Coordinates of C-alpha atoms in Angstrom, one line a residue:
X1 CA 55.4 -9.1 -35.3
X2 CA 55.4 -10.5 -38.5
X3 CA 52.5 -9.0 -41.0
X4 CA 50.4 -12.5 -42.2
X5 CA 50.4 -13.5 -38.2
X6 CA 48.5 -9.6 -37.9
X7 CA 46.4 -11.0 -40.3
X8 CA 46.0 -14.5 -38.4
X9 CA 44.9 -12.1 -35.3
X10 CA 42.3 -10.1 -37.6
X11 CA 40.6 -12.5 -38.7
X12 CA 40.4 -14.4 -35.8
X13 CA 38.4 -11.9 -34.2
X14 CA 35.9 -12.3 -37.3
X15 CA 36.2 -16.4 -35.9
X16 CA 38.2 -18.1 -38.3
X17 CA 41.6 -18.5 -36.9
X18 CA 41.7 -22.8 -37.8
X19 CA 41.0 -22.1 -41.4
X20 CA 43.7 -19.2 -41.6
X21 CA 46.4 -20.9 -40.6
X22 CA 45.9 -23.6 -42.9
X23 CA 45.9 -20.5 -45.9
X24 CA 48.7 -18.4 -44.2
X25 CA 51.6 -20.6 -42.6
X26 CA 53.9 -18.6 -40.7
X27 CA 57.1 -18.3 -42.6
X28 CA 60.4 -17.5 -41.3
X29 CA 61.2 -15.0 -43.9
X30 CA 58.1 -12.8 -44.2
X31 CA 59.1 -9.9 -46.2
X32 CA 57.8 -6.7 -43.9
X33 CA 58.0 -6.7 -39.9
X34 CA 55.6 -4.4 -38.4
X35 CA 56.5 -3.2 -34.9
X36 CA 53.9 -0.7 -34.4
X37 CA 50.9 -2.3 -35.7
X38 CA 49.6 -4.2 -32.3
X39 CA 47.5 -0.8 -31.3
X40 CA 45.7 -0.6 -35.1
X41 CA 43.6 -3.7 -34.2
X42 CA 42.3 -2.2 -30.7
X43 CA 41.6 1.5 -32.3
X44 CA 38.1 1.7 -33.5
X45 CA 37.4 4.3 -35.9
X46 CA 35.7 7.7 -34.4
X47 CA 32.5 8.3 -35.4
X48 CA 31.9 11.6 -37.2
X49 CA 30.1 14.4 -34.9
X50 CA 26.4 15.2 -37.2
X51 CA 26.0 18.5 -36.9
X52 CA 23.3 20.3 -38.2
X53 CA 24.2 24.0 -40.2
X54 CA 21.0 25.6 -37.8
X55 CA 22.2 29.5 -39.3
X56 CA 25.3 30.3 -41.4
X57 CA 25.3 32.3 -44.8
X58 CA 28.2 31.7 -47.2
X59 CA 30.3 34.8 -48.3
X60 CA 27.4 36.2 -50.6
X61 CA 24.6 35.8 -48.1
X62 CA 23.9 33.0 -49.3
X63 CA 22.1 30.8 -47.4
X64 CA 23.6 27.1 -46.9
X65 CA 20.5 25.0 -46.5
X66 CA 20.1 24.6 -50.2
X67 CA 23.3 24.8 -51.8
X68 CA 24.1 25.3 -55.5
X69 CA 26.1 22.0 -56.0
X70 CA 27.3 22.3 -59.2
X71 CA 30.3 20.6 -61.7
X72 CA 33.0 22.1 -63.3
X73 CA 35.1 19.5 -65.5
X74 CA 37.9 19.1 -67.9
X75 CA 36.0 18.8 -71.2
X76 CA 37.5 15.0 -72.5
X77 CA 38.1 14.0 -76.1
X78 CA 36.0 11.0 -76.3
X79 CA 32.9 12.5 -74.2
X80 CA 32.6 16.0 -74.0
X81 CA 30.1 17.6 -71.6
X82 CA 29.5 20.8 -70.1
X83 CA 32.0 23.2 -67.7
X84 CA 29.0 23.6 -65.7
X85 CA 25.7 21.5 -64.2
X86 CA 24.0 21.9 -61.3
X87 CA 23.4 18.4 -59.2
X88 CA 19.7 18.7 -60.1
X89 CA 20.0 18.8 -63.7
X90 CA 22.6 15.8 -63.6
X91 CA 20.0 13.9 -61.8
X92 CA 17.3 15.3 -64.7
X93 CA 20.0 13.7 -67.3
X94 CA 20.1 10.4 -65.3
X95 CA 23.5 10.7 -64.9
X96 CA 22.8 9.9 -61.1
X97 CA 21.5 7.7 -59.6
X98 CA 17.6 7.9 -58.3
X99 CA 17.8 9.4 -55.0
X100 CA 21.1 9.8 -54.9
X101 CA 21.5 13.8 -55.5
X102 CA 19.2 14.7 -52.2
X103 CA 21.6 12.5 -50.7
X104 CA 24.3 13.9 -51.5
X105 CA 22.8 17.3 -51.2
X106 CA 21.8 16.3 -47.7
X107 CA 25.4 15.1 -46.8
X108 CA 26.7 18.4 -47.9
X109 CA 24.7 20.6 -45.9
X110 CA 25.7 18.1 -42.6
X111 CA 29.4 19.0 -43.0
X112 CA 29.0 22.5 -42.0
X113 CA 29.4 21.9 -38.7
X114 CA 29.9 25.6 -36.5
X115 CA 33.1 24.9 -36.6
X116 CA 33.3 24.8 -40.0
X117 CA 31.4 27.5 -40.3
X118 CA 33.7 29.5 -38.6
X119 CA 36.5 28.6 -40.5
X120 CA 35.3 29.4 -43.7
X121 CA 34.7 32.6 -42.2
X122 CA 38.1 33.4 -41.1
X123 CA 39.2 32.2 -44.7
X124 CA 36.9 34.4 -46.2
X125 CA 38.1 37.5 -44.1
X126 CA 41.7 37.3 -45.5
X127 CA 40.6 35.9 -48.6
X128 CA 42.3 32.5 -48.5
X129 CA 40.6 30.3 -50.9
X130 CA 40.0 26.6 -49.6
X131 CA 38.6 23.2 -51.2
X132 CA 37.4 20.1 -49.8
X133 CA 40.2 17.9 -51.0
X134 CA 40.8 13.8 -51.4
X135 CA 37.8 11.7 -50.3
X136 CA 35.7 14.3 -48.8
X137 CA 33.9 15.2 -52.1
X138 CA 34.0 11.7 -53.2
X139 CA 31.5 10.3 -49.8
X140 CA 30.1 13.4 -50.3
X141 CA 29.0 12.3 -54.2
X142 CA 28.1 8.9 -52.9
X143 CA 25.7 10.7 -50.2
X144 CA 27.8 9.6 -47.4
X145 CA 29.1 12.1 -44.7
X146 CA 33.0 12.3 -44.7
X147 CA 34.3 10.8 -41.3
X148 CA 36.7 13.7 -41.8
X149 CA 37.6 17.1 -44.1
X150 CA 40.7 17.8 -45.8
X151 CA 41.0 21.0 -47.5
X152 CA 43.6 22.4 -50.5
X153 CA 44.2 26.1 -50.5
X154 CA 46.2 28.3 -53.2
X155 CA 47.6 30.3 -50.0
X156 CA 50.9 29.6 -49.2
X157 CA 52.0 27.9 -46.0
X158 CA 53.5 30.8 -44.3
X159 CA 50.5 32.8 -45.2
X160 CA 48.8 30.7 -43.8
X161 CA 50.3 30.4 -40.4
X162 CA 50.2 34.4 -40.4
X163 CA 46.6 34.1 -41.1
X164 CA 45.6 31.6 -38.4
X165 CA 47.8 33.3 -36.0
X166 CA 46.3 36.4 -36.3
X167 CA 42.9 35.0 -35.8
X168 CA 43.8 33.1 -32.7
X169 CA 43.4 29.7 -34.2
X170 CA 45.3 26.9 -32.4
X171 CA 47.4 25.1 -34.9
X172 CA 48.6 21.6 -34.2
X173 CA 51.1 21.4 -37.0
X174 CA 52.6 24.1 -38.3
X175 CA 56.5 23.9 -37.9
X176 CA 59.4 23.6 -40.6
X177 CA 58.4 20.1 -41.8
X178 CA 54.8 20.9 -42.0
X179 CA 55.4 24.0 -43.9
X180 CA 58.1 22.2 -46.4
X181 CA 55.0 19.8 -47.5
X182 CA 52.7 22.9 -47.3
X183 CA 50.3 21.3 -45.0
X184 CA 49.2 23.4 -41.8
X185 CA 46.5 21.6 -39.2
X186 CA 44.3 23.8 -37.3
X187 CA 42.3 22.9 -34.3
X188 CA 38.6 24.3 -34.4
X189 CA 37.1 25.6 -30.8
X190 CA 39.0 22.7 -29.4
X191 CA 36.5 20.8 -30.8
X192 CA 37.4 19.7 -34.5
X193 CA 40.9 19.2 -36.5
X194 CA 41.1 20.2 -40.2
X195 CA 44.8 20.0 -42.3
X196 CA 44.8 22.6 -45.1
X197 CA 47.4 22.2 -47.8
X198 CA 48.7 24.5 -50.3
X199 CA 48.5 23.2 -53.9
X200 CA 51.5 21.6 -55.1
X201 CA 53.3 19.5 -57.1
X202 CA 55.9 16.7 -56.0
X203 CA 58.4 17.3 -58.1
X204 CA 60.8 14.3 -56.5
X205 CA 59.2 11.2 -55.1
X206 CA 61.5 7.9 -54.0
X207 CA 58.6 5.7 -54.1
X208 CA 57.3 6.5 -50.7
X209 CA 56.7 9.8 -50.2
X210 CA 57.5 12.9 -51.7
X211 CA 61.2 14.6 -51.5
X212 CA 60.8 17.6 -52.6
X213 CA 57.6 19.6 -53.6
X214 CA 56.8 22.7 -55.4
X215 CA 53.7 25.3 -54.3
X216 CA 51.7 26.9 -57.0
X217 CA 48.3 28.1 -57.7
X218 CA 47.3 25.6 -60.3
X219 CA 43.8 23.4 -59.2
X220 CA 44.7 20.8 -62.1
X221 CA 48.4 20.3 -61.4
X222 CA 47.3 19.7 -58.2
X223 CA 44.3 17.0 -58.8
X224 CA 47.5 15.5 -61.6
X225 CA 49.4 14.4 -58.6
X226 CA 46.6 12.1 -56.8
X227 CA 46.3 8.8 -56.9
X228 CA 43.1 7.9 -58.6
X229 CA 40.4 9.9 -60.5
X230 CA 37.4 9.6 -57.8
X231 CA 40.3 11.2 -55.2
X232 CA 41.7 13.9 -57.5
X233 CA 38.1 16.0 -57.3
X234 CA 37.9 19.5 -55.6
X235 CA 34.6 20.5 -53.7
X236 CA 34.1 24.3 -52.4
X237 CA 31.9 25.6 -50.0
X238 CA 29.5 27.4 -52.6
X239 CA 28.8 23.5 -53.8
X240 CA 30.9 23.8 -56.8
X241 CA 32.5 20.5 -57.8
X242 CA 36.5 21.2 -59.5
X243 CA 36.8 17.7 -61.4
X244 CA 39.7 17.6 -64.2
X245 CA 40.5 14.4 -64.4
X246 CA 36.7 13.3 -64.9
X247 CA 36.6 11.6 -61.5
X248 CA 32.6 12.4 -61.3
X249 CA 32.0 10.0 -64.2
X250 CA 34.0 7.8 -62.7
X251 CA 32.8 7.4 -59.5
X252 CA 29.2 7.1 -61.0
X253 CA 30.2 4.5 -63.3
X254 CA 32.5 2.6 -60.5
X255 CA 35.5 3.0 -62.2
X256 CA 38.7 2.9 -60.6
X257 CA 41.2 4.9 -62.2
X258 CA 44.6 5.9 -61.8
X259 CA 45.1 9.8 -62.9
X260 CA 47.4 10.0 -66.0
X261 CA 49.7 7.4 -66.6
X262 CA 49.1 4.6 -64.4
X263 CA 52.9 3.6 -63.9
X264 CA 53.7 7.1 -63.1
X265 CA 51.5 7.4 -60.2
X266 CA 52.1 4.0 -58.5
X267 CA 55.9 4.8 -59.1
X268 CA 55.8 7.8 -57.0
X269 CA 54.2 6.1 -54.0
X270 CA 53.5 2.2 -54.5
X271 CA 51.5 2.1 -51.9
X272 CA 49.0 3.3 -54.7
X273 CA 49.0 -0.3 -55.7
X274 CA 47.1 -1.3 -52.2
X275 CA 44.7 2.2 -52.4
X276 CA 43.4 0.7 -55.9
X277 CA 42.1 -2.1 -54.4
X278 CA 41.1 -1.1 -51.3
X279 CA 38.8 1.7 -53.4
X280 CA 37.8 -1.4 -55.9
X281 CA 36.0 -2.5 -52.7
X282 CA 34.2 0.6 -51.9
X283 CA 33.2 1.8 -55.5
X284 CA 32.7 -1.7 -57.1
X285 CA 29.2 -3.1 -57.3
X286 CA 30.8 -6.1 -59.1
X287 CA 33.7 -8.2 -57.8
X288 CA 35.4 -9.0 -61.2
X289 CA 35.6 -6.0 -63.3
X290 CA 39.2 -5.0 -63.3
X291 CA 41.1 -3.0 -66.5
X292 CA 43.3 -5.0 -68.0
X293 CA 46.1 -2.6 -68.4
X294 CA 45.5 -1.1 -64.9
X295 CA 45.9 -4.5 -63.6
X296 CA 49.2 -5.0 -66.3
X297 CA 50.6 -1.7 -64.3
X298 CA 50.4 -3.0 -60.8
X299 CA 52.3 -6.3 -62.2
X300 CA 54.9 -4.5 -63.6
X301 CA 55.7 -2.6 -60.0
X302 CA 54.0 -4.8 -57.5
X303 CA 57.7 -5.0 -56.5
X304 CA 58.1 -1.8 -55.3
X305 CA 56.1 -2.6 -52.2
X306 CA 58.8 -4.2 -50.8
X307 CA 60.7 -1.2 -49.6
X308 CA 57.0 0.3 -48.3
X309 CA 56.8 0.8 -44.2
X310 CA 54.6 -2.6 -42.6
X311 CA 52.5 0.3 -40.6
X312 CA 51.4 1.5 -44.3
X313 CA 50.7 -1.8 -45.3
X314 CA 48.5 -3.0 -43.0
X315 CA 46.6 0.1 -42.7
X316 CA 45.3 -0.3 -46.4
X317 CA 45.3 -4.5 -46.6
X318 CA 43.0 -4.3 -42.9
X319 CA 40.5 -2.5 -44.8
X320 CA 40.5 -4.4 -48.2
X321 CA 39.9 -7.7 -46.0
X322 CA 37.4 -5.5 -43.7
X323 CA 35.9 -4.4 -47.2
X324 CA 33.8 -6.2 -50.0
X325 CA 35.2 -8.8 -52.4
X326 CA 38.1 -9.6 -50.0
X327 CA 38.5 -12.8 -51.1
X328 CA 38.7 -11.9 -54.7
X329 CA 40.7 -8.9 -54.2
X330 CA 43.3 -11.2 -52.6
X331 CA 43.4 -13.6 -54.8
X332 CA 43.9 -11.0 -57.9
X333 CA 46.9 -9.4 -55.8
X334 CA 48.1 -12.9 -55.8
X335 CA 47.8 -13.1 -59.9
X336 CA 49.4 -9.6 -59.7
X337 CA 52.5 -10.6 -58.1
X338 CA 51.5 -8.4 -55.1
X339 CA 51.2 -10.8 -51.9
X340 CA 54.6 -11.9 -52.0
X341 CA 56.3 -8.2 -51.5
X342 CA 53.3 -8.1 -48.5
X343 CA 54.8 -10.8 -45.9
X344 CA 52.3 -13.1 -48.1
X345 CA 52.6 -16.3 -49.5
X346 CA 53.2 -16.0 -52.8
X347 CA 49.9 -18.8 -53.7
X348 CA 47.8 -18.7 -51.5
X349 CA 44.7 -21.5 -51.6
X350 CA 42.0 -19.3 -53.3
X351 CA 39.3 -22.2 -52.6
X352 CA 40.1 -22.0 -48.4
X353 CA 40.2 -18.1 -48.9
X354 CA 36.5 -18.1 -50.4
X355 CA 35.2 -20.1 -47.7
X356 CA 37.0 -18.5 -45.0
X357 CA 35.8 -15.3 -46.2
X358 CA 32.0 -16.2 -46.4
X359 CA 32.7 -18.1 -43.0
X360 CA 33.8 -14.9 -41.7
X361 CA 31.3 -12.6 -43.0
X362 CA 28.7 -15.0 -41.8
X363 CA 29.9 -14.7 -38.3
X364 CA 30.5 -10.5 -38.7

């Protein structure tokens, strides 16, 4: 199935299939087939199990229901702040805002589930340092519960699998592939899944995925290979925030960021060019803000998508169009060159877009 007629059956089911197909003809020679994608638009997203942390203590007794949350950052050039605040004293400063660190204070006490208890007690025992990783400190910032937890670890992967075997902890991937990209999965009291990855660099990417990697025990090496800046933060189970790339900042000031060079991180996985709008949805509180050179850096490589997987595609465009600003985030992939390497027309009718959009979200 070609991509835009997935797109014709998404938004049909938000009722506007007439105007669609007047903004998105079916071409002959769309760019991406997707095979695979028919089961995406029946697969609703699981909600996150809200646990309550009723009795746990944390490695130095102490006790979880009011956690230290606290920021450690690279100091930067043109705004230097401290190593070190607590989230109460950045809410003091105003640098949050109102309500927003109780919320995110609340949303950090929720994740420790028992099972997540009991992990970070068997990585305590063997002392295996781990992280939350990726977007769970970012929801977790924004007072939102993470729908799920990724953790990064300085242990190696074959530590690892000798520590989680000798606790008796089912692991759902854990083979030669798994170890090569230094992720391990574990399974939780049957109950709740967890991937732990060893920090790492990719040392050779083909524009998809990374070829080769190499494991160390650097925390900013590893946040210098993520995407953008609001992804690249650490978060431990003490409450201590790990931000080097001043992601904190800004994901308070709804910036979206690529880390470092912007042309180096979309060249290593383009798909990077569909997460920064997808996340200019979700941080944005305005629909027309964009960086001019961040925007010159996804025109310059906006051909690179063509040799991305439809599956990956349409996993990131369904939730830009499910997101906010659709119709002005297509239209500026549109400007950027993007839609064409998408199975999209390469001009689309932004007028018809706008109104199918607000037609759509009327009718949500």
């Amino acid at each position: 199935m070609k991509l835009s007629a997935i797109i014709h059956r998404f938004l049909f089911q938000r009722r506007a299939e007439q105007d669609l197909f007047k903004l998105f003809p079916l071409r002959n020679n769309d760019m991406i087939s997707v095979g695979t994608v028919g089961p995406m638009l029946r697969s609703s997203m699981a909600e996150v199990s809200k646990h309550q942390l009723q009795s746990a203590t944390s490695n130095n007794g102490r006790d979880h229901d009011s956690p230290p949350m606290k920021i450690v950052t690279r100091e930067h050039t043109s705004r230097a702040r401290p190593v070190s605040r607590s989230l109460k004293d950045l809410a003091k400063g105003k640098l949050l805002p109102p309500g927003l660190a109780e919320k995110a204070l609340s949303a950090f006490e929720k994740v420790f589930t028992p099972e997540l208890v009991e992990l970070n007690e068997i990585c305590t025992k063997h002392g295996m340092t781990i992280r939350m990783a990726g977007g769970a400190p970012r929801d977790i910032i924004q007072g939102i519960l993470p729908h799920d937890i990724d953790f990064a670890t300085t242990t190696s992967p074959e530590k690892m699998v000798e520590i989680f075997t000798s606790a008796e902890v089912r692991m759902l991937e854990y083979g030669s592939r798994a170890i090569e990209h230094g992720t391990v999965t574990v399974r939780i009291n049957d109950k709740e899944n967890y991937e732990i990855t060893t920090t790492r660099s990719d040392t050779l990417t083909d524009g998809r995925h990374a070829k080769a990697v190499e494991f160390h025990q650097d925390w900013e090496r590893d946040a210098n290979r993520r995407d953008l800046t609001v992804n690249s933060m650490f978060l431990d189970l003490n409450g201590i925030l790990y931000d080097y790339f001043d992601g904190f900042h800004d994901l308070i000031n709804e910036q979206v960021r690529f880390v470092g060079e912007a042309d180096e991180r979309i060249q290593e996985d383009y798909l990077r060019i569909m997460r920064y709008f997808r996340f200019y949805g979700r941080i944005k509180s305005q629909a027309d803000e964009h960086d001019a050179d961040t925007l010159s850096s996804i025109r310059r490589n906006a051909a690179g998508l063509a040799g991305i997987a439809g599956e990956r595609i349409w996993v990131e465009l369904k939730k830009i169009l499910k997101g906010k600003y659709a119709d002005h985030l297509v239209k500026i992939m549109s400007e950027c060159g993007v839609t064409q390497h998408i199975g999209l027309p390469e001009h689309g009718d932004d007028a018809k877009l706008t109104q199918l959009y607000s037609r759509s979200e009327d009718n949500v």
